[in-house]
Amino acid sequence: MSTRGDQLEAPSTGPLAAGDGTERAAGARAGLASTVAAWLAGPVFQKEARVMGRRKSTYLARSMLALALIGVAALAFWAVADETAHYRGVAKVQAFQRLAPGLAAAIAWTMFVVATVAAPVLTGGAICDERRSRSLAALATTPLRPGQIVLGKLASRLVQLVILVLLTAPLMLSLRAFGGLESSYVLGATCLTLSSGLLAASLGLAASNRAARPINAASFGVTVMILYNLWPAGGMLVQYWVTGRPPSTEWLTFGPGMCLAMLSAGSMPGMTFDPATFWIKICAISVALSAVVCIAASVRLGVMIRRDAAEEPSLTRPAKRKRTAAATASPEHATADPARADSDGGVSAVSREVGDQPVLWREMRQAAFRSGLRLAIGLAAVVGMMLLVYANAGLREPGVTTVFAVIGAVVLMFGAATASVGSITGEAESRTWQVLNTTLLTPAEILGGKIAGALRRLWVVPALLLGHCVLAVLAGAVSAAFIPLLALILVGPVVFLCTTGVALSLRLRRTSAAGVANMLIASGLWAMLPMAIGIAGEVTRAGRDSFAGRIMQAALILNPVYMTGSAANGLGRSSWGGSRSRFELVWQNVGPETFTICVVFATGVYLAASFAVFHLCLRRYGQWSALKTV
Amino acid sequence: MIEIRGVTKRYGALTALDNLSLTIGPGEVFGFIGPNGAGKSTTMKILAGLLQPDSGTATVCGHSVATEAPAIRRVLGYMPDFLGVYDDLTVDEYLQFFASAFRIERGRRRAVVSSVLELTDLTDKRHAMVDSLSRGMQQRLGVARVLIHEPKVLLLDEPASGLDPRARIELRELLLELKRMGKCIMVSSHILTELAEMSTSIGIIEKGRLLFAGSIADAFARAGAGERIAVALEPGSADGAAAAERLRADARVAGVTLEPPGPDGAPGGLIVELTPGVHGHHFLIESLMAGGARIASFTPRPIKLEDAFLRLTKGQLN
């Protein structure tokens, strides 16, 4: 099979050139088909598809997703059937008609989020795994062009994504049998999910070119997709700030998430576009952006291949560490130029003195961001946005602190779920794990150091949250008690997620698998559990004082995002000025003492669970570690 | 120092080690030879305490790998076949890291790091970032790391793999220095000539079974490999085939191989392999001259470990 992209060139002589226009057109079509096949379904695609096809986890994930969605749908229908048992005729049909759109929207949103998060995870290792396993150079010596490599890898992973998304289409279409659900909604939601997934996958692949580890590329892809989904809201805010008039709803059509929300909500007052077809534009934009990202990724890959061919390839990025003489541990190590080239042109730096807990010492010095410039740009963007909100809504506005705290809690949980998942798999991938395990370090020292390092790398979001809270307290928008309460709410879940991340990193072979599993734990605890509680509440009609009701309350107390919002509302200016603060918990408002007890209880539960997971890791250390040694 | 008794290790359906038994004494340099996938790395990982055997026992300096892993780590240094490095550390920090991991007191670390850097000739790279070192230097850094806690036993898995000739020579000199220091070293390599130069004993493993363990001389004897002599005949000399026939009749000759005639009409030479244990060559010269052969050159060829290896592993387990 030819892998060159030159099949499009029409022969200037020969039968085709001498033939009529129809033959020429047929020849050109055949050439185009073979070119597309060579680029999309070439050897890279076939190899990747075979590798993925061999993994049991591929089929397990698909089966679990399908079963979970069917289970949720079945539970919801059971709940409605139970609730409407005494209804008759039309009333019963109407109850089901009300359920179908809501359930379809829930499924569509679930798939949208799954596709946006799973796509970069699937493509994050595409190139950097090749680089780490030193197979990129071998691939570069074949006639394959960088574009073919990129497209082959993208196509093979998109197949997995398309299968996942299309698994839900029959389920959503079957809901139409109950009425109240348009087929155009199913089509629109599926197209939005697929185009969004395509863009997310392209971003993950492009980031994989430079990333040291797959999880870094996946995190980049997810972050950009979050910004892509949120930027219309920012645009509306800026327009409102500049013009002082309500912003145009047209903004909403520039973000896939917003589009899906509007598609789910149906027509809105003031809409200036066709509610049935507006999603086509954002799908086209996402696909066009994917094409641009793929072209950029191909160009970048070509540059990397040429650069690696010209010089000794490095498995990792060049060392960029620079340190001041002040960081030098002893005068013996001090040099006039802290970052200098050695006699052979290699990169040198001032050596520091290693502490008595070497793993902890190294982890505490790992950078949270790859470069200071990136950190500065990221901080400037976030602080700028916060200042914009302060200027627009005012710092004393009670909702501002609630929104910032909730967004901060969500981002912090996302960070905690991904910060530690590469801690052990990263060591195994860079072949340092075996050596570390032949030292006198105990498993507790190694794992404890990894958890501490992951916690330290999460400093940015808490620092921003603290900064906002201090300003809000000074402005009188929120009580000073909110700061320690917020810290107490967040510390337990963060420690828990970092511990489970290390545990999964120890147990699983791949960082991406550990990342997905830890995200599932987080989403299971804080998204699926409340959903299940809601459905169970409907089914059992459990009162707040019943045993089942107490269990449900306890489960929601464990949700840090819910508790953060509740604490911000409870200690906001409108709530605490003079009178006793009231905190909203499920089914009731409680006082500060009860709320604090609930927070302490939840923190205790998380810390106890973290300890249990840590203890399990220590017990299974030899067995799980051996899996990475074979 | 190292004692392995009836160790078996399976990975699913694959038997990586099959009832392996082996003893390596103090001060011995044991060359571990075998094709890829023979079980060399698995043996070393079991000795390093990274893997547990399915059955059998293994001890290092009298400590069981199954129950006394911390004690073994104090006396053993293990260098895997592919050295992973922390790319964010300098050479000095990397060695300090492992010095700390081996509980060397903070006050002694600097001196220990200096001494291993000097031994491995990396002193001038002390503040270089680890990932900026060449492959050869990284291997030497790996050896430095292994020596940081002054272990009595060294397990070196393919230390010369992927190195250029100069780096290989430097590494070989370093290992010979360690041998002089009296370390018990178990080293695996595909470059058998180097193993022959530094090893006091060898083990040959294939498909998880130890085919041979003992001295190199014993290996040659076991393989039936005697001394070989290349004989070139002058132009116009008697027929080489007739000379070969004459030699084959002698019990001291294990075999004779005829080399084809040269393009200039020169007669083909002979490769004569003596029966193992026979060392004298004079009878060969006498026999050839008696048959009318005129000898142009007579060159004893040293026996190679490769030959013994090939003979010992050839089809034995197939």
PDB file of N, CA and C in Angstrom, chain A residues 134 316-317 319 321 323 330 332-333 340 342 344 347-356 358-359 361-362 366 427 430-432 434-441 445 626 629-630, chain B residues 11 45 48 50-51 70 73-74 78 80-90 92-93 96-98 100-103 106 109-110 114 124-129 131-132 135 137 145:
ATOM      1  N   ARG A 134      10.972   5.302  22.511  1.00  0.00           N
ATOM      2  CA  ARG A 134      11.992   5.436  21.471  1.00  0.00           C
ATOM      3  C   ARG A 134      11.554   4.852  20.138  1.00  0.00           C
ATOM      4  N   THR A 316      13.601  13.257  27.395  1.00  0.00           N
ATOM      5  CA  THR A 316      12.869  14.259  28.148  1.00  0.00           C
ATOM      6  C   THR A 316      13.252  15.631  27.636  1.00  0.00           C
ATOM      7  N   ARG A 317      12.527  16.612  28.099  1.00  0.00           N
ATOM      8  CA  ARG A 317      12.820  17.957  27.624  1.00  0.00           C
ATOM      9  C   ARG A 317      14.169  18.414  28.178  1.00  0.00           C
ATOM     10  N   ALA A 319      16.960  20.263  30.179  1.00  0.00           N
ATOM     11  CA  ALA A 319      16.908  20.844  31.525  1.00  0.00           C
ATOM     12  C   ALA A 319      16.932  22.357  31.429  1.00  0.00           C
ATOM     13  N   ARG A 321      16.535  24.200  34.388  1.00  0.00           N
ATOM     14  CA  ARG A 321      16.556  24.695  35.747  1.00  0.00           C
ATOM     15  C   ARG A 321      17.624  25.761  35.929  1.00  0.00           C
ATOM     16  N   ARG A 323      19.075  28.279  39.060  1.00  0.00           N
ATOM     17  CA  ARG A 323      18.926  28.524  40.477  1.00  0.00           C
ATOM     18  C   ARG A 323      19.907  29.588  40.922  1.00  0.00           C
ATOM     19  N   SER A 330      25.866  24.649  50.148  1.00  0.00           N
ATOM     20  CA  SER A 330      27.164  24.835  50.784  1.00  0.00           C
ATOM     21  C   SER A 330      28.055  25.650  49.867  1.00  0.00           C
ATOM     22  N   GLU A 332      30.860  25.105  48.908  1.00  0.00           N
ATOM     23  CA  GLU A 332      31.588  24.246  47.962  1.00  0.00           C
ATOM     24  C   GLU A 332      30.897  24.203  46.607  1.00  0.00           C
ATOM     25  N   HIS A 333      29.557  24.332  46.645  1.00  0.00           N
ATOM     26  CA  HIS A 333      28.787  24.207  45.417  1.00  0.00           C
ATOM     27  C   HIS A 333      28.503  25.535  44.740  1.00  0.00           C
ATOM     28  N   ARG A 340      25.151  27.144  33.941  1.00  0.00           N
ATOM     29  CA  ARG A 340      26.237  27.322  32.988  1.00  0.00           C
ATOM     30  C   ARG A 340      26.419  26.054  32.178  1.00  0.00           C
ATOM     31  N   ASP A 342      28.728  23.055  30.921  1.00  0.00           N
ATOM     32  CA  ASP A 342      29.942  22.434  31.404  1.00  0.00           C
ATOM     33  C   ASP A 342      30.933  22.318  30.244  1.00  0.00           C
ATOM     34  N   ASP A 344      31.747  20.069  28.243  1.00  0.00           N
ATOM     35  CA  ASP A 344      31.295  19.416  27.019  1.00  0.00           C
ATOM     36  C   ASP A 344      30.048  20.067  26.445  1.00  0.00           C
ATOM     37  N   VAL A 347      24.326  20.881  30.147  1.00  0.00           N
ATOM     38  CA  VAL A 347      23.689  21.888  30.999  1.00  0.00           C
ATOM     39  C   VAL A 347      24.003  21.583  32.454  1.00  0.00           C
ATOM     40  N   SER A 348      24.398  22.615  33.174  1.00  0.00           N
ATOM     41  CA  SER A 348      24.722  22.436  34.588  1.00  0.00           C
ATOM     42  C   SER A 348      23.868  23.361  35.442  1.00  0.00           C
ATOM     43  N   ALA A 349      23.826  23.051  36.707  1.00  0.00           N
ATOM     44  CA  ALA A 349      23.107  23.916  37.639  1.00  0.00           C
ATOM     45  C   ALA A 349      23.758  23.768  38.998  1.00  0.00           C
ATOM     46  N   VAL A 350      23.409  24.651  39.893  1.00  0.00           N
ATOM     47  CA  VAL A 350      23.965  24.558  41.243  1.00  0.00           C
ATOM     48  C   VAL A 350      23.278  23.411  41.968  1.00  0.00           C
ATOM     49  N   SER A 351      24.081  22.549  42.576  1.00  0.00           N
ATOM     50  CA  SER A 351      23.507  21.403  43.280  1.00  0.00           C
ATOM     51  C   SER A 351      23.060  21.805  44.680  1.00  0.00           C
ATOM     52  N   ARG A 352      21.930  21.266  45.082  1.00  0.00           N
ATOM     53  CA  ARG A 352      21.404  21.553  46.426  1.00  0.00           C
ATOM     54  C   ARG A 352      21.706  20.379  47.346  1.00  0.00           C
ATOM     55  N   GLU A 353      21.529  20.586  48.619  1.00  0.00           N
ATOM     56  CA  GLU A 353      21.757  19.488  49.551  1.00  0.00           C
ATOM     57  C   GLU A 353      20.445  18.734  49.743  1.00  0.00           C
ATOM     58  N   VAL A 354      20.509  17.437  49.565  1.00  0.00           N
ATOM     59  CA  VAL A 354      19.310  16.606  49.664  1.00  0.00           C
ATOM     60  C   VAL A 354      19.005  16.313  51.124  1.00  0.00           C
ATOM     61  N   GLY A 355      17.735  16.343  51.463  1.00  0.00           N
ATOM     62  CA  GLY A 355      17.325  16.105  52.853  1.00  0.00           C
ATOM     63  C   GLY A 355      17.365  14.637  53.226  1.00  0.00           C
ATOM     64  N   ASP A 356      16.963  14.343  54.454  1.00  0.00           N
ATOM     65  CA  ASP A 356      17.002  12.965  54.939  1.00  0.00           C
ATOM     66  C   ASP A 356      15.831  12.131  54.432  1.00  0.00           C
ATOM     67  N   PRO A 358      14.560  11.644  50.982  1.00  0.00           N
ATOM     68  CA  PRO A 358      14.864  12.080  49.610  1.00  0.00           C
ATOM     69  C   PRO A 358      13.647  12.189  48.693  1.00  0.00           C
ATOM     70  N   VAL A 359      12.690  11.262  48.825  1.00  0.00           N
ATOM     71  CA  VAL A 359      11.514  11.326  47.952  1.00  0.00           C
ATOM     72  C   VAL A 359      10.712  12.592  48.254  1.00  0.00           C
ATOM     73  N   TRP A 361      11.866  15.261  49.657  1.00  0.00           N
ATOM     74  CA  TRP A 361      12.704  16.401  49.259  1.00  0.00           C
ATOM     75  C   TRP A 361      12.523  16.708  47.777  1.00  0.00           C
ATOM     76  N   ARG A 362      12.556  15.657  46.960  1.00  0.00           N
ATOM     77  CA  ARG A 362      12.449  15.881  45.511  1.00  0.00           C
ATOM     78  C   ARG A 362      11.034  16.311  45.129  1.00  0.00           C
ATOM     79  N   GLN A 366       9.302  19.805  43.004  1.00  0.00           N
ATOM     80  CA  GLN A 366       8.749  19.662  41.650  1.00  0.00           C
ATOM     81  C   GLN A 366       7.898  20.890  41.340  1.00  0.00           C
ATOM     82  N   GLU A 427       7.350   7.167  37.531  1.00  0.00           N
ATOM     83  CA  GLU A 427       8.624   6.545  37.913  1.00  0.00           C
ATOM     84  C   GLU A 427       8.843   5.265  37.104  1.00  0.00           C
ATOM     85  N   SER A 430       9.679   6.103  33.492  1.00  0.00           N
ATOM     86  CA  SER A 430      11.040   6.597  33.287  1.00  0.00           C
ATOM     87  C   SER A 430      12.078   5.646  33.880  1.00  0.00           C
ATOM     88  N   ARG A 431      11.651   4.433  34.229  1.00  0.00           N
ATOM     89  CA  ARG A 431      12.530   3.351  34.668  1.00  0.00           C
ATOM     90  C   ARG A 431      13.329   3.676  35.933  1.00  0.00           C
ATOM     91  N   THR A 432      12.781   4.489  36.802  1.00  0.00           N
ATOM     92  CA  THR A 432      13.467   4.762  38.065  1.00  0.00           C
ATOM     93  C   THR A 432      12.829   4.008  39.229  1.00  0.00           C
ATOM     94  N   GLN A 434      12.337   0.713  39.765  1.00  0.00           N
ATOM     95  CA  GLN A 434      13.061  -0.461  40.263  1.00  0.00           C
ATOM     96  C   GLN A 434      14.204  -0.028  41.175  1.00  0.00           C
ATOM     97  N   VAL A 435      14.929   0.988  40.712  1.00  0.00           N
ATOM     98  CA  VAL A 435      16.085   1.439  41.479  1.00  0.00           C
ATOM     99  C   VAL A 435      15.639   1.973  42.839  1.00  0.00           C
ATOM    100  N   LEU A 436      14.556   2.726  42.847  1.00  0.00           N
ATOM    101  CA  LEU A 436      14.043   3.296  44.093  1.00  0.00           C
ATOM    102  C   LEU A 436      13.680   2.185  45.086  1.00  0.00           C
ATOM    103  N   ASN A 437      13.198   1.075  44.556  1.00  0.00           N
ATOM    104  CA  ASN A 437      12.765  -0.018  45.422  1.00  0.00           C
ATOM    105  C   ASN A 437      13.893  -0.919  45.879  1.00  0.00           C
ATOM    106  N   THR A 438      15.116  -0.639  45.407  1.00  0.00           N
ATOM    107  CA  THR A 438      16.240  -1.413  45.939  1.00  0.00           C
ATOM    108  C   THR A 438      16.975  -0.614  47.012  1.00  0.00           C
ATOM    109  N   THR A 439      16.433   0.555  47.365  1.00  0.00           N
ATOM    110  CA  THR A 439      17.046   1.345  48.436  1.00  0.00           C
ATOM    111  C   THR A 439      16.406   0.966  49.779  1.00  0.00           C
ATOM    112  N   LEU A 440      16.853   1.615  50.821  1.00  0.00           N
ATOM    113  CA  LEU A 440      16.309   1.309  52.153  1.00  0.00           C
ATOM    114  C   LEU A 440      15.043   2.097  52.471  1.00  0.00           C
ATOM    115  N   LEU A 441      14.570   2.875  51.495  1.00  0.00           N
ATOM    116  CA  LEU A 441      13.346   3.640  51.731  1.00  0.00           C
ATOM    117  C   LEU A 441      12.168   2.700  51.938  1.00  0.00           C
ATOM    118  N   GLU A 445       7.495   5.844  53.267  1.00  0.00           N
ATOM    119  CA  GLU A 445       8.272   7.041  52.930  1.00  0.00           C
ATOM    120  C   GLU A 445       8.080   7.422  51.460  1.00  0.00           C
ATOM    121  N   ALA A 626       5.400  -5.053  42.067  1.00  0.00           N
ATOM    122  CA  ALA A 626       5.993  -6.090  41.196  1.00  0.00           C
ATOM    123  C   ALA A 626       5.402  -6.033  39.792  1.00  0.00           C
ATOM    124  N   THR A 629       7.529  -4.048  37.796  1.00  0.00           N
ATOM    125  CA  THR A 629       8.916  -4.513  37.730  1.00  0.00           C
ATOM    126  C   THR A 629       9.096  -5.570  36.649  1.00  0.00           C
ATOM    127  N   VAL A 630       8.030  -6.289  36.336  1.00  0.00           N
ATOM    128  CA  VAL A 630       8.126  -7.391  35.369  1.00  0.00           C
ATOM    129  C   VAL A 630       8.542  -6.841  34.013  1.00  0.00           C
TER     130      VAL A 630
ATOM    131  N   TYR B  11       5.429 -16.147  34.638  1.00  0.00           N
ATOM    132  CA  TYR B  11       4.574 -15.006  34.293  1.00  0.00           C
ATOM    133  C   TYR B  11       3.404 -15.574  33.495  1.00  0.00           C
ATOM    134  N   LYS B  45      16.377  -9.613  39.320  1.00  0.00           N
ATOM    135  CA  LYS B  45      15.299  -8.912  40.032  1.00  0.00           C
ATOM    136  C   LYS B  45      14.885  -9.686  41.285  1.00  0.00           C
ATOM    137  N   ALA B  48      17.466  -9.014  43.836  1.00  0.00           N
ATOM    138  CA  ALA B  48      17.368  -7.631  44.337  1.00  0.00           C
ATOM    139  C   ALA B  48      16.128  -7.419  45.188  1.00  0.00           C
ATOM    140  N   LEU B  50      13.050  -7.436  44.099  1.00  0.00           N
ATOM    141  CA  LEU B  50      11.978  -6.767  43.361  1.00  0.00           C
ATOM    142  C   LEU B  50      10.872  -7.736  42.959  1.00  0.00           C
ATOM    143  N   LEU B  51      11.220  -8.993  42.825  1.00  0.00           N
ATOM    144  CA  LEU B  51      10.229 -10.023  42.494  1.00  0.00           C
ATOM    145  C   LEU B  51      10.354 -11.159  43.491  1.00  0.00           C
ATOM    146  N   PRO B  70      15.070  -5.793  53.505  1.00  0.00           N
ATOM    147  CA  PRO B  70      15.860  -4.622  53.933  1.00  0.00           C
ATOM    148  C   PRO B  70      17.330  -4.967  54.195  1.00  0.00           C
ATOM    149  N   ARG B  73      19.113  -5.225  50.914  1.00  0.00           N
ATOM    150  CA  ARG B  73      19.353  -3.936  50.245  1.00  0.00           C
ATOM    151  C   ARG B  73      20.600  -3.242  50.787  1.00  0.00           C
ATOM    152  N   ARG B  74      20.933  -3.537  52.055  1.00  0.00           N
ATOM    153  CA  ARG B  74      22.128  -2.913  52.635  1.00  0.00           C
ATOM    154  C   ARG B  74      23.404  -3.459  52.006  1.00  0.00           C
ATOM    155  N   TYR B  78      22.019  -2.886  42.822  1.00  0.00           N
ATOM    156  CA  TYR B  78      21.424  -3.432  41.592  1.00  0.00           C
ATOM    157  C   TYR B  78      21.351  -2.341  40.531  1.00  0.00           C
ATOM    158  N   PRO B  80      19.741  -1.855  36.847  1.00  0.00           N
ATOM    159  CA  PRO B  80      18.896  -2.501  35.842  1.00  0.00           C
ATOM    160  C   PRO B  80      19.435  -2.329  34.426  1.00  0.00           C
ATOM    161  N   ASP B  81      18.810  -3.059  33.494  1.00  0.00           N
ATOM    162  CA  ASP B  81      19.322  -3.047  32.119  1.00  0.00           C
ATOM    163  C   ASP B  81      19.139  -1.699  31.444  1.00  0.00           C
ATOM    164  N   PHE B  82      18.143  -0.932  31.882  1.00  0.00           N
ATOM    165  CA  PHE B  82      17.974   0.419  31.339  1.00  0.00           C
ATOM    166  C   PHE B  82      17.951   1.386  32.508  1.00  0.00           C
ATOM    167  N   LEU B  83      18.935   2.275  32.515  1.00  0.00           N
ATOM    168  CA  LEU B  83      19.051   3.176  33.662  1.00  0.00           C
ATOM    169  C   LEU B  83      18.113   4.364  33.491  1.00  0.00           C
ATOM    170  N   GLY B  84      17.142   4.444  34.361  1.00  0.00           N
ATOM    171  CA  GLY B  84      16.294   5.627  34.379  1.00  0.00           C
ATOM    172  C   GLY B  84      16.901   6.670  35.297  1.00  0.00           C
ATOM    173  N   VAL B  85      16.771   7.912  34.932  1.00  0.00           N
ATOM    174  CA  VAL B  85      17.346   8.977  35.759  1.00  0.00           C
ATOM    175  C   VAL B  85      16.293  10.036  36.052  1.00  0.00           C
ATOM    176  N   TYR B  86      16.493  10.746  37.120  1.00  0.00           N
ATOM    177  CA  TYR B  86      15.629  11.885  37.426  1.00  0.00           C
ATOM    178  C   TYR B  86      16.165  13.085  36.658  1.00  0.00           C
ATOM    179  N   ASP B  87      15.407  13.511  35.671  1.00  0.00           N
ATOM    180  CA  ASP B  87      15.937  14.539  34.771  1.00  0.00           C
ATOM    181  C   ASP B  87      15.991  15.921  35.398  1.00  0.00           C
ATOM    182  N   ASP B  88      15.445  16.061  36.613  1.00  0.00           N
ATOM    183  CA  ASP B  88      15.439  17.388  37.236  1.00  0.00           C
ATOM    184  C   ASP B  88      16.548  17.544  38.266  1.00  0.00           C
ATOM    185  N   LEU B  89      17.454  16.572  38.320  1.00  0.00           N
ATOM    186  CA  LEU B  89      18.523  16.629  39.319  1.00  0.00           C
ATOM    187  C   LEU B  89      19.893  16.728  38.648  1.00  0.00           C
ATOM    188  N   THR B  90      20.840  17.294  39.379  1.00  0.00           N
ATOM    189  CA  THR B  90      22.228  17.266  38.912  1.00  0.00           C
ATOM    190  C   THR B  90      22.840  15.924  39.335  1.00  0.00           C
ATOM    191  N   ASP B  92      25.339  15.440  41.252  1.00  0.00           N
ATOM    192  CA  ASP B  92      25.583  15.492  42.700  1.00  0.00           C
ATOM    193  C   ASP B  92      24.290  15.226  43.471  1.00  0.00           C
ATOM    194  N   GLU B  93      23.204  15.882  43.056  1.00  0.00           N
ATOM    195  CA  GLU B  93      21.930  15.695  43.749  1.00  0.00           C
ATOM    196  C   GLU B  93      21.429  14.260  43.591  1.00  0.00           C
ATOM    197  N   GLN B  96      23.431  12.183  45.908  1.00  0.00           N
ATOM    198  CA  GLN B  96      23.014  12.512  47.288  1.00  0.00           C
ATOM    199  C   GLN B  96      21.652  11.893  47.602  1.00  0.00           C
ATOM    200  N   PHE B  97      20.760  11.939  46.590  1.00  0.00           N
ATOM    201  CA  PHE B  97      19.412  11.371  46.751  1.00  0.00           C
ATOM    202  C   PHE B  97      19.522   9.908  47.195  1.00  0.00           C
ATOM    203  N   PHE B  98      20.354   9.154  46.489  1.00  0.00           N
ATOM    204  CA  PHE B  98      20.459   7.732  46.827  1.00  0.00           C
ATOM    205  C   PHE B  98      21.288   7.512  48.090  1.00  0.00           C
ATOM    206  N   SER B 100      21.100   9.437  50.622  1.00  0.00           N
ATOM    207  CA  SER B 100      20.092   9.658  51.659  1.00  0.00           C
ATOM    208  C   SER B 100      19.146   8.472  51.748  1.00  0.00           C
ATOM    209  N   ALA B 101      18.797   7.916  50.581  1.00  0.00           N
ATOM    210  CA  ALA B 101      17.882   6.763  50.555  1.00  0.00           C
ATOM    211  C   ALA B 101      18.510   5.540  51.215  1.00  0.00           C
ATOM    212  N   PHE B 102      19.843   5.480  51.212  1.00  0.00           N
ATOM    213  CA  PHE B 102      20.538   4.372  51.872  1.00  0.00           C
ATOM    214  C   PHE B 102      20.965   4.748  53.290  1.00  0.00           C
ATOM    215  N   ARG B 103      20.351   5.814  53.831  1.00  0.00           N
ATOM    216  CA  ARG B 103      20.541   6.235  55.226  1.00  0.00           C
ATOM    217  C   ARG B 103      21.994   6.576  55.560  1.00  0.00           C
ATOM    218  N   ARG B 106      24.101  12.600  56.911  1.00  0.00           N
ATOM    219  CA  ARG B 106      24.245  13.826  56.124  1.00  0.00           C
ATOM    220  C   ARG B 106      25.714  14.295  56.065  1.00  0.00           C
ATOM    221  N   ARG B 109      27.800  12.240  53.501  1.00  0.00           N
ATOM    222  CA  ARG B 109      27.333  12.115  52.108  1.00  0.00           C
ATOM    223  C   ARG B 109      28.281  12.764  51.109  1.00  0.00           C
ATOM    224  N   ARG B 110      28.730  13.963  51.443  1.00  0.00           N
ATOM    225  CA  ARG B 110      29.582  14.705  50.506  1.00  0.00           C
ATOM    226  C   ARG B 110      30.835  13.891  50.169  1.00  0.00           C
ATOM    227  N   SER B 114      31.799  12.224  46.566  1.00  0.00           N
ATOM    228  CA  SER B 114      33.077  12.578  45.933  1.00  0.00           C
ATOM    229  C   SER B 114      33.869  11.330  45.571  1.00  0.00           C
ATOM    230  N   ASP B 124      34.230  15.895  37.136  1.00  0.00           N
ATOM    231  CA  ASP B 124      34.017  17.169  36.443  1.00  0.00           C
ATOM    232  C   ASP B 124      32.580  17.320  35.946  1.00  0.00           C
ATOM    233  N   LYS B 125      31.752  16.303  36.143  1.00  0.00           N
ATOM    234  CA  LYS B 125      30.332  16.391  35.752  1.00  0.00           C
ATOM    235  C   LYS B 125      29.432  16.534  36.981  1.00  0.00           C
ATOM    236  N   ARG B 126      30.047  16.851  38.100  1.00  0.00           N
ATOM    237  CA  ARG B 126      29.320  16.840  39.364  1.00  0.00           C
ATOM    238  C   ARG B 126      28.049  17.712  39.319  1.00  0.00           C
ATOM    239  N   HIS B 127      28.122  18.845  38.682  1.00  0.00           N
ATOM    240  CA  HIS B 127      26.968  19.750  38.682  1.00  0.00           C
ATOM    241  C   HIS B 127      26.223  19.754  37.355  1.00  0.00           C
ATOM    242  N   ALA B 128      26.536  18.767  36.508  1.00  0.00           N
ATOM    243  CA  ALA B 128      25.805  18.663  35.237  1.00  0.00           C
ATOM    244  C   ALA B 128      24.427  18.071  35.506  1.00  0.00           C
ATOM    245  N   MET B 129      23.421  18.527  34.731  1.00  0.00           N
ATOM    246  CA  MET B 129      22.099  17.913  34.853  1.00  0.00           C
ATOM    247  C   MET B 129      22.209  16.474  34.340  1.00  0.00           C
ATOM    248  N   ASP B 131      20.236  14.446  32.805  1.00  0.00           N
ATOM    249  CA  ASP B 131      19.791  14.079  31.461  1.00  0.00           C
ATOM    250  C   ASP B 131      20.617  14.738  30.364  1.00  0.00           C
ATOM    251  N   SER B 132      21.605  15.550  30.749  1.00  0.00           N
ATOM    252  CA  SER B 132      22.476  16.110  29.723  1.00  0.00           C
ATOM    253  C   SER B 132      23.715  15.239  29.512  1.00  0.00           C
ATOM    254  N   ARG B 135      25.108   8.661  27.032  1.00  0.00           N
ATOM    255  CA  ARG B 135      24.676   7.343  27.491  1.00  0.00           C
ATOM    256  C   ARG B 135      25.766   6.649  28.314  1.00  0.00           C
ATOM    257  N   MET B 137      28.179   8.042  29.998  1.00  0.00           N
ATOM    258  CA  MET B 137      28.326   8.692  31.310  1.00  0.00           C
ATOM    259  C   MET B 137      27.175   8.318  32.230  1.00  0.00           C
ATOM    260  N   ARG B 145      26.042   5.139  41.400  1.00  0.00           N
ATOM    261  CA  ARG B 145      24.883   5.039  42.279  1.00  0.00           C
ATOM    262  C   ARG B 145      24.851   3.694  43.002  1.00  0.00           C
TER     263      ARG B 145
END
